[in-house]
XYZ file of C-alpha atoms in Angstrom:
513
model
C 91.787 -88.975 38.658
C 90.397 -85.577 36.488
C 93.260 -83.280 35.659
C 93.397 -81.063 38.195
C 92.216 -77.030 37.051
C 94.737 -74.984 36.674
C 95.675 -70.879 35.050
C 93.603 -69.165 37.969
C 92.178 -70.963 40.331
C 90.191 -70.663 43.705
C 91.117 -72.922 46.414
C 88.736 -73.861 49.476
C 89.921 -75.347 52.743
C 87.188 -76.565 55.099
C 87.438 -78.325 58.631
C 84.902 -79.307 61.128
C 85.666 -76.979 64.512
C 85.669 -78.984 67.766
C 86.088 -81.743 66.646
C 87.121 -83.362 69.569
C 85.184 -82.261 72.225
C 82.329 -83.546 69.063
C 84.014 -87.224 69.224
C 83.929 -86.681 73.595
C 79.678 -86.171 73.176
C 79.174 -88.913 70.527
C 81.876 -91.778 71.178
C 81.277 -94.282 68.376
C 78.841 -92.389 66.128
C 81.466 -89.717 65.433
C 82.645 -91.681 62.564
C 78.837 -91.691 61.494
C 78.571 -88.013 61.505
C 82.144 -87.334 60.032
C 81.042 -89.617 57.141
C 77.762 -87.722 57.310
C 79.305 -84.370 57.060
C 81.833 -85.389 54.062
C 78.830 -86.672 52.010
C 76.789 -83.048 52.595
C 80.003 -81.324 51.606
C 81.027 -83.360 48.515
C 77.631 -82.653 47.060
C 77.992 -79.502 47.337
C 81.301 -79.122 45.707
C 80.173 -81.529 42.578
C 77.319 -79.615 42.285
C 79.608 -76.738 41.380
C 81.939 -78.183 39.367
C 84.748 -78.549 42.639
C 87.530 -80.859 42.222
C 88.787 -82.789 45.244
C 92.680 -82.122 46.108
C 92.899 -83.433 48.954
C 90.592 -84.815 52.383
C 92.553 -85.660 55.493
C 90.336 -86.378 58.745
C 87.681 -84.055 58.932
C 89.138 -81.828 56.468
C 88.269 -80.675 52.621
C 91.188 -78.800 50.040
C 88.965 -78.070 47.252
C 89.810 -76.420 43.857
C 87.319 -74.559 41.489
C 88.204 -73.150 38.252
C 85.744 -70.227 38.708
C 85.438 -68.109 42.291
C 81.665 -68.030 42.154
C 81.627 -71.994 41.811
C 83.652 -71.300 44.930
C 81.313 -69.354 47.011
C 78.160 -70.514 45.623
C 79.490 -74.429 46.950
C 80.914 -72.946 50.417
C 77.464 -71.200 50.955
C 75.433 -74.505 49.738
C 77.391 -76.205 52.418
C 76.911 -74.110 55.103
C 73.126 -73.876 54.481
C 72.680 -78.153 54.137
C 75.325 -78.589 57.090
C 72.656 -76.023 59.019
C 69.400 -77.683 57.593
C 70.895 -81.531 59.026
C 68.874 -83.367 61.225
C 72.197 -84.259 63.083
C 71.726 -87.308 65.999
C 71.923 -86.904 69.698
C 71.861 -82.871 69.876
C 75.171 -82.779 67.926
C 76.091 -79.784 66.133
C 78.690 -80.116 62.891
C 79.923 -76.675 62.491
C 82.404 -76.212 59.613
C 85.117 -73.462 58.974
C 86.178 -72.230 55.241
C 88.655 -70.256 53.753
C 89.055 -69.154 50.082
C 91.363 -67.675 47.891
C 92.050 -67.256 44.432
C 95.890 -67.326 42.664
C 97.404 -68.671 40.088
C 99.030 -72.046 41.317
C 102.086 -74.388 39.973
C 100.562 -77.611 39.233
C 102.220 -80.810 39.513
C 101.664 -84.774 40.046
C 98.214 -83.783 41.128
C 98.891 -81.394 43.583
C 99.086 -77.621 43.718
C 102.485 -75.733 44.902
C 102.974 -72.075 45.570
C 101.900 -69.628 48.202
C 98.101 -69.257 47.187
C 97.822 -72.570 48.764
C 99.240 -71.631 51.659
C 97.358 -68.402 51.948
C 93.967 -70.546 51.631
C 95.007 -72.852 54.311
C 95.892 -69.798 56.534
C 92.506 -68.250 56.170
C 90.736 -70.793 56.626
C 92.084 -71.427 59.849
C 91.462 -68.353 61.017
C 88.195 -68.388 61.445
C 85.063 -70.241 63.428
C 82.617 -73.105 62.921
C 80.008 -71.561 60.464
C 82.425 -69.032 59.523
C 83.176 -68.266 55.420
C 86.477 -66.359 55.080
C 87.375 -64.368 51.658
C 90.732 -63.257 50.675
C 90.397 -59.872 49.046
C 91.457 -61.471 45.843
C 88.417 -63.697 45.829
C 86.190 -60.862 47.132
C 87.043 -58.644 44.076
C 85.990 -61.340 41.689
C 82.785 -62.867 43.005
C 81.295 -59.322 44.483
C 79.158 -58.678 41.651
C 77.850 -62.486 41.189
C 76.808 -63.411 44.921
C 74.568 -66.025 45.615
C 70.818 -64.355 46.266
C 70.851 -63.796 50.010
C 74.610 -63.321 51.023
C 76.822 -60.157 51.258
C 80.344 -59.624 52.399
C 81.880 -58.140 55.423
C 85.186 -55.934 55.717
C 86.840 -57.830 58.456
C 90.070 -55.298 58.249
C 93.194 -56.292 57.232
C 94.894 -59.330 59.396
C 98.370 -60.598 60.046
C 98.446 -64.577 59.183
C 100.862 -67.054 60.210
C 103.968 -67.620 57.882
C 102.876 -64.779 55.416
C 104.627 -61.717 55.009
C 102.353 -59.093 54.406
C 98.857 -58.731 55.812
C 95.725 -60.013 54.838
C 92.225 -58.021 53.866
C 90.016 -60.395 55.246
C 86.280 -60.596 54.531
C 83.326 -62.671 55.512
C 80.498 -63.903 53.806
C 77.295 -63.099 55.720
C 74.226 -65.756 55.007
C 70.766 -64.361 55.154
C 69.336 -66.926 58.102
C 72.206 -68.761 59.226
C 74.819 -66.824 61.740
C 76.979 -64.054 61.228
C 78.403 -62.375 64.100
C 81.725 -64.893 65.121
C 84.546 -63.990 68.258
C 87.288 -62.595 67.159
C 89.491 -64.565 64.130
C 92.068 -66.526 65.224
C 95.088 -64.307 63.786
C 98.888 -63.001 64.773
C 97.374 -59.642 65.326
C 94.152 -60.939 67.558
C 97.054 -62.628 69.790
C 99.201 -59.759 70.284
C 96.767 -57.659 71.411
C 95.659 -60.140 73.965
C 99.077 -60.213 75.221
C 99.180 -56.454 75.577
C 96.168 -56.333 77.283
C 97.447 -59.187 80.023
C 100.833 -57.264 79.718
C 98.962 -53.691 80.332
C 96.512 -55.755 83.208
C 99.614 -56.268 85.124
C 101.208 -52.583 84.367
C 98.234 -51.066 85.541
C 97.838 -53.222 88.732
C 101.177 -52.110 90.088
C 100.207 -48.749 89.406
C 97.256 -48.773 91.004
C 99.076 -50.261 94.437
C 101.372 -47.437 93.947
C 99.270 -44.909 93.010
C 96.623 -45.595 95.766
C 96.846 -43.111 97.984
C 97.763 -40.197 95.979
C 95.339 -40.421 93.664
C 92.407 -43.100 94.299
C 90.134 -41.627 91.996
C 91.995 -43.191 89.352
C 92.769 -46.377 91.319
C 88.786 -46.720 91.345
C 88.868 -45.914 87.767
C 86.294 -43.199 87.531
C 88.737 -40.597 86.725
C 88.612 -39.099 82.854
C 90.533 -42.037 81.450
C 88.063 -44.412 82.686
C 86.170 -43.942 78.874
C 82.848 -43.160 81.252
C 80.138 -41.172 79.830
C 76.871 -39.851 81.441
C 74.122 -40.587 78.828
C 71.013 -38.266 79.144
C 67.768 -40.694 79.627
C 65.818 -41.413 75.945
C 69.317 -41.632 74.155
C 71.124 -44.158 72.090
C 74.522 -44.759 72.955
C 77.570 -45.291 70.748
C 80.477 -47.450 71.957
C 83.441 -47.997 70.257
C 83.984 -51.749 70.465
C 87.511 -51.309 70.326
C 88.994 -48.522 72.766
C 85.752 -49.510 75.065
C 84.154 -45.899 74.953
C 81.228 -44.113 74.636
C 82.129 -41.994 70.780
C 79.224 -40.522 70.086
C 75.021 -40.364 71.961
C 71.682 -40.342 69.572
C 69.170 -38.294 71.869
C 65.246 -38.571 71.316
C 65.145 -41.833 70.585
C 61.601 -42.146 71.995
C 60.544 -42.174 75.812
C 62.032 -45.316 77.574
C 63.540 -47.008 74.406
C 63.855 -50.748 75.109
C 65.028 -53.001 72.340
C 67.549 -52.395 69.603
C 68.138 -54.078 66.180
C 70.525 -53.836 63.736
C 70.014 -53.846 59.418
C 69.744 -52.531 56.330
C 72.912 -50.289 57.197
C 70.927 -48.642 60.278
C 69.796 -49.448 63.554
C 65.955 -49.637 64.651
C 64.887 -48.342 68.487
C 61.863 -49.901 69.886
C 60.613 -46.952 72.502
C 57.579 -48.243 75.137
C 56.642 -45.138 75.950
C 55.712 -43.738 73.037
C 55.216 -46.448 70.764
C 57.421 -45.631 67.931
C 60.745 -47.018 65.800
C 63.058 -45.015 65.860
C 65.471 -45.626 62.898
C 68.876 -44.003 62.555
C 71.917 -44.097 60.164
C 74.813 -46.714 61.510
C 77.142 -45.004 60.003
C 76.622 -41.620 60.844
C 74.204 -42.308 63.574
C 71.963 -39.272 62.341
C 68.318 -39.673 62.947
C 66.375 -41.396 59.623
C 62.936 -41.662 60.497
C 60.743 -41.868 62.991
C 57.843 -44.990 62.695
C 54.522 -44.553 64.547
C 53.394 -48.222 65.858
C 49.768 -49.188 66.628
C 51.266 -51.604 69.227
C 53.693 -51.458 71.427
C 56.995 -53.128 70.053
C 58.505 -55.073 73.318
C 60.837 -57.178 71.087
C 62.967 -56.511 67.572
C 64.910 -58.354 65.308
C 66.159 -58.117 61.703
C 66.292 -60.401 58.916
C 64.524 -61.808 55.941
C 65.100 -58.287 54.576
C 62.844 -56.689 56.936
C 62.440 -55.849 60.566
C 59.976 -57.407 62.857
C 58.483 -56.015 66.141
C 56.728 -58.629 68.730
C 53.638 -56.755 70.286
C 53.700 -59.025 72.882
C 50.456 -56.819 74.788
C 48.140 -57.585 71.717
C 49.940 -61.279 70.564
C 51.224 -60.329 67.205
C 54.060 -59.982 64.708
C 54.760 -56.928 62.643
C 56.648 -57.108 59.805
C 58.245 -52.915 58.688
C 59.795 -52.800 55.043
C 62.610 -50.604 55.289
C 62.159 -49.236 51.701
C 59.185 -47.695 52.873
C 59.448 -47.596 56.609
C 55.761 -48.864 57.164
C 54.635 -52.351 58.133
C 53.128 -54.221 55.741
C 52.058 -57.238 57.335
C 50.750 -58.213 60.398
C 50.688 -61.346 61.872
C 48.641 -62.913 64.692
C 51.205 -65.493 67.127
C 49.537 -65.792 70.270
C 46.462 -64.482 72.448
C 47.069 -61.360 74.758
C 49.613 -61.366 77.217
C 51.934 -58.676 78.890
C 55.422 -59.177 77.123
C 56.735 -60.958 73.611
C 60.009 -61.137 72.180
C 61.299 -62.242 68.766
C 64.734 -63.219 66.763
C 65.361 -64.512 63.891
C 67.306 -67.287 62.291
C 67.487 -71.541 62.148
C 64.991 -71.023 58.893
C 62.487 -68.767 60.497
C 60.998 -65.492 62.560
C 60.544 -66.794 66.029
C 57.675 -64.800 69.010
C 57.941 -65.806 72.515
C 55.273 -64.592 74.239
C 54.643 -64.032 78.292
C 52.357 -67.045 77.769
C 55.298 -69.548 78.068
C 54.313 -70.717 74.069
C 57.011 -70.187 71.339
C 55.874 -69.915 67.173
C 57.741 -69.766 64.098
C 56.847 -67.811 61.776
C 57.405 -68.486 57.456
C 59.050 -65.302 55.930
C 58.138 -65.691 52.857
C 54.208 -65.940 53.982
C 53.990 -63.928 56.798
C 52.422 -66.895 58.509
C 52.622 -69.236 61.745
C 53.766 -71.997 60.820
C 54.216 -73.965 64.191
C 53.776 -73.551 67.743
C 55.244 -75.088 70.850
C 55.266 -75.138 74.722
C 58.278 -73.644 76.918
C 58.924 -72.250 80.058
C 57.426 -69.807 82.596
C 57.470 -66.226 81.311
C 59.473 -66.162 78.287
C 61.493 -62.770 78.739
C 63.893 -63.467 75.469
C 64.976 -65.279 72.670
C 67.484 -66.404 70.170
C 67.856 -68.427 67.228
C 71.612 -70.056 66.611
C 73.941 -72.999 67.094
C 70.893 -75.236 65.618
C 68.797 -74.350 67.942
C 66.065 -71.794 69.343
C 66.799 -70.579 72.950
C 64.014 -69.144 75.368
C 65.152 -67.564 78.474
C 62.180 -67.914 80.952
C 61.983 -65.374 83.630
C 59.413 -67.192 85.502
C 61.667 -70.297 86.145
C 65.509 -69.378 85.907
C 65.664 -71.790 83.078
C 66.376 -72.125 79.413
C 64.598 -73.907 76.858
C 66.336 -75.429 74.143
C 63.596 -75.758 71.362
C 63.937 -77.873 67.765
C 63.183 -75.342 65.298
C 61.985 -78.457 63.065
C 58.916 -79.358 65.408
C 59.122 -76.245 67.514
C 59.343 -78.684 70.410
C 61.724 -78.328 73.529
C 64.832 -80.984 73.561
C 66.153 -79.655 76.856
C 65.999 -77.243 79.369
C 68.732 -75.852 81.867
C 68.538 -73.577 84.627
C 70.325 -70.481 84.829
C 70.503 -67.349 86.690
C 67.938 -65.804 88.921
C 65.240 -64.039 86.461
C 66.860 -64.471 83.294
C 66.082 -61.458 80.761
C 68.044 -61.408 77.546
C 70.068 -64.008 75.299
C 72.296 -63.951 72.618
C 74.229 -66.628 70.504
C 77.951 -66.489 69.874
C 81.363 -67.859 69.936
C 79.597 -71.421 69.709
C 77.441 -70.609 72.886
C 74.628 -68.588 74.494
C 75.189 -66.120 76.596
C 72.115 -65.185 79.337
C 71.713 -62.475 81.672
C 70.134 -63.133 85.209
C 68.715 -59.580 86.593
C 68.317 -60.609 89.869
C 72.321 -62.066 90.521
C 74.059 -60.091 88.634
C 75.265 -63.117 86.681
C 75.586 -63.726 83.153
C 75.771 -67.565 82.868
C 77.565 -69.140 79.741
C 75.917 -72.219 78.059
C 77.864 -74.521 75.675
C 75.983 -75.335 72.560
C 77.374 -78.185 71.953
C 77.928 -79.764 75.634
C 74.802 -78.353 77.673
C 77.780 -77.321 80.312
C 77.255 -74.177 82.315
C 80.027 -70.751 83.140
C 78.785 -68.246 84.851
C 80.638 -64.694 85.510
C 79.807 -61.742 87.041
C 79.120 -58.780 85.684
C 77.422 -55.544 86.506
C 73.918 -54.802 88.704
C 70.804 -55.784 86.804
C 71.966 -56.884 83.783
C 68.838 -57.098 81.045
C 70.020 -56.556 76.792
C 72.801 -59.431 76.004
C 74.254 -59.410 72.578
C 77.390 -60.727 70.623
C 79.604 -59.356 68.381
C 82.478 -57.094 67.263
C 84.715 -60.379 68.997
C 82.763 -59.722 72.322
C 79.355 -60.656 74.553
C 78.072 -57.061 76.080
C 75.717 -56.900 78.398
C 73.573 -53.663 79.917
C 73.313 -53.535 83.253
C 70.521 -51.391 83.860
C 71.137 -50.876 87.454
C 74.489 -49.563 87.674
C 74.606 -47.429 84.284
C 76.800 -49.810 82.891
C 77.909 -51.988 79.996
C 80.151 -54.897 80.466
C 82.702 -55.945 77.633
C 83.105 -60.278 77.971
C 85.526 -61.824 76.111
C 84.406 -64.848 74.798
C 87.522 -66.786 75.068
C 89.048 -65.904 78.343
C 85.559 -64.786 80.333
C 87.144 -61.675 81.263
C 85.290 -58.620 82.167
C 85.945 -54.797 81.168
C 83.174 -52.271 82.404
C 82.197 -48.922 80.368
C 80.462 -46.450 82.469
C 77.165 -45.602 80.313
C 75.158 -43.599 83.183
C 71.212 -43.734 83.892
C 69.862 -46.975 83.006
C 71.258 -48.705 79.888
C 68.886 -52.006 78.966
C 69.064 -53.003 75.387
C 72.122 -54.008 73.373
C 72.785 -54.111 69.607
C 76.254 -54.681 68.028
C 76.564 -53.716 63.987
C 78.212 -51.433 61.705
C 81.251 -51.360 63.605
C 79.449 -50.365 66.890
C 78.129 -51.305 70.096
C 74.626 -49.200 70.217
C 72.863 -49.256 73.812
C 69.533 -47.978 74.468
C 69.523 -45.381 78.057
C 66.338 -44.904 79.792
C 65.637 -42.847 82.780
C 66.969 -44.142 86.010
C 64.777 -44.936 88.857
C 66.243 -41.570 90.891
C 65.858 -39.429 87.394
């Protein structure tokens, strides 16, 4: 065995999340795709000079003698793990943690508290997931791979260490980056004070009935309600669960919302425009003139994309220069189109019922498929592209190596938005006030209730939100326990973007405005 490296030294801990309900959906081939997964891993750590400590089950403890070795093999993993042609639908997603210190070594193994540290973060986080200590982070920030930044993630109490933790994540340009919340000492607390506070404010409200039921109903001052004049952005606070701060003029009846390049983008219908504002002091930037109406928006690839579903084409805007500067023709004419991006590509729905990916790099379509009945959204995630179709209640699970559909599902009544998170996707039905929870990895189906008319879904921030645009609300979901807090928005709220630590909603007028 080679001498293990030692002076300073960056350890990586890896593990395969779900692993068991993974051995419950492929019986016997688990071992094949365990053994799979260790092969795709091991290259990636030779190939950057990592040294095996230690594999137990589905678990890697890697040392490098260099951090950027470090990150440049935990990203390489990630992105092969992701690229896999895995059997039978499966999905292989992997957790890492890294730190750097300055470790005892002995009879081939490491001793000291770094170790411990590594192991900690690591198991903090979620399948896909690349954790930093802020050690690590100060030594590889300057020498990232091309196409990966970090995240703050705050500071975070761990389990058997002292002190707490900066945290940080490593965001990959094309594979996912918005996770529930870590799985740390401080995460649990607060959802004990929030069961804890449930139950406080429950007796309360029994007691309180009478005498004051405007609380009881929660519509009082406390209730973190806002009324949000129509044509505004809101600005939620993901966590105290109120509207801080409200972006008029965002364009006449702004639909869709993105978040990138440190702002967030406004797709208005009525007046064909992007509207593009700072996200982090949500000051107005710029406003975009279209020459097609923008019914879908996504970021990525370093540059934002708008479907014009009503003429059948992709637009790509540079945000150096806040113009587009390519075009790209998807589909023939239709009344609606819808876009995300991720799994390796840009990817247009269009009212059509057909589904292309588009090639980044050439601003091209480079394959086409078939899916449901009026395609009202779509995301890219889990290994998958997802296509909500309005026209059928149902999803469509699509390949996005052949662009062809593996599976569909039915879901709630009129299905119009979807987002990826917390390892499933999350789909609002308009017409039952239902948001229904698929499983990525089982095909099983949750559904909870949320507000009226629910449209914009998206995930992040630790949560799923949802607009419901016929109540002038936006419900909080927690991914873990399905539970349901409701922020009082006003008018009609309909699209939903979470980024630079916000929850940004787009408010149109409502029907009685």
């Amino acid at each position: 065995m080679s001498e293990l490296p030692s002076g300073t030294v960056t350890f990586l801990f890896t593990d395969i999340e779900g692993s068991t309900a993974l051995l419950k959906q492929l019986g016997g081939r688990y071992g094949e795709a365990l053994a799979e997964h260790q092969r795709i891993l091991r290259a990636a750590f030779a190939a950057h000079g990592g040294h095996e400590v230690d594999t137990q089950g589905d678990s890697f403890f890697v040392a490098f003698r260099r951090a950027k070795d470090a990150i440049a093999a935990a990203v390489a993993g990630q992105r092969d793990l992701v690229a896999h042609e895995w059997f039978e639908g499966a999905r292989v997603s992997v957790r890492m943690g890294l730190h750097t210190g300055e470790p005892q070594v002995g009879e081939q193994r490491y001793v000291g508290m770094g170790v411990h540290k590594a192991a900690r973060i690591g198991a903090a986080g979620h399948g896909g997931q690349i954790l930093l200590s802020s050690t690590t982070r100060e030594l590889v920030e300057d020498e990232l791979p091309p196409g990966v930044t970090i995240r703050d993630l705050g500071e975070r109490r761990l389990k058997d260490l002292d002190r707490p933790e900066r945290l940080f994540q490593l965001v990959i340009e094309g594979l996912r980056s918005d996770f529930a919340a870590l799985k740390t000492l401080d995460v649990e607390l607060r959802r004990k004070r929030r069961r804890m506070y449930a139950g406080a404010a429950l007796i309360g409200v029994v007691a309180a009935a009478v005498a004051i039921p405007v609380f009881a109903l929660g519509q009082g001052p406390e209730s973190g309600g806002a009324n949000v004049a129509p044509n505004s952005l809101a600005v939620i606070d993901p966590t105290s669960n109120r509207v801080v701060d409200v972006v008029p003029n965002v364009g006449v009846t702004p639909s869709a919302v993105a978040v990138g390049a440190g702002s967030v983008w406004v797709a208005s219908l009525g007046s064909k425009t992007l509207t593009r504002i700072d996200g982090r002091t949500s000051a107005l930037q710029s406003t975009i003139p279209l020459t097609a109406t923008a019914t879908g928006i996504a970021f990525g690839y370093g540059a934002l994309w708008t479907a014009n579903g009503i003429v059948g084409s992709a637009s790509r805007i540079d945000p150096d220069v806040n113009a587009v500067t390519a075009s790209v023709p998807v589909a023939p004419r239709s009344t609606a189109g819808t876009v995300a991006v991720g799994e390796g590509g840009i990817w247009f729905a269009s009212g059509l019922g057909t589904v292309a990916k588009i090639d980044a790099s050439r601003n091209r379509v480079v394959g086409n498929g078939i899916v449901g009945i009026s395609p009202a959204a779509i995301a890219a995630g889990e290994g998958s592209v997802w296509v909500a179709n309005a026209g059928d209640n149902t999803v469509s699970r699509v390949n996005p190596r052949t662009t062809g559909v593996v599976r569909t599902i039915s879901v709630g009544r009129r299905p119009q938005g979807i987002a990826v998170g917390n390892g499933a996707l999350w789909v609002s039905g308009a017409a039952d006030g239902l948001v229904t929870r698929l499983d990525a990895a089982s095909n099983s189906v949750t559904t909870i209730q949320v507000g009226d008319g629910p449209t914009g879904v998206a995930f992040g921030a630790g949560a799923v939100w949802v607009a419901n645009s016929e109540d002038g609300t936006v419900s909080r979901i927690d991914p873990e326990t399905l539970e349901v807090e409701t922020i009082d928005v006003g008018n009609r709220p309909t699209g939903v973007a979470v980024g630079n630590g916000a929850v940004w909603v787009t408010v149109q007028a409502s029907p009685a405005t």
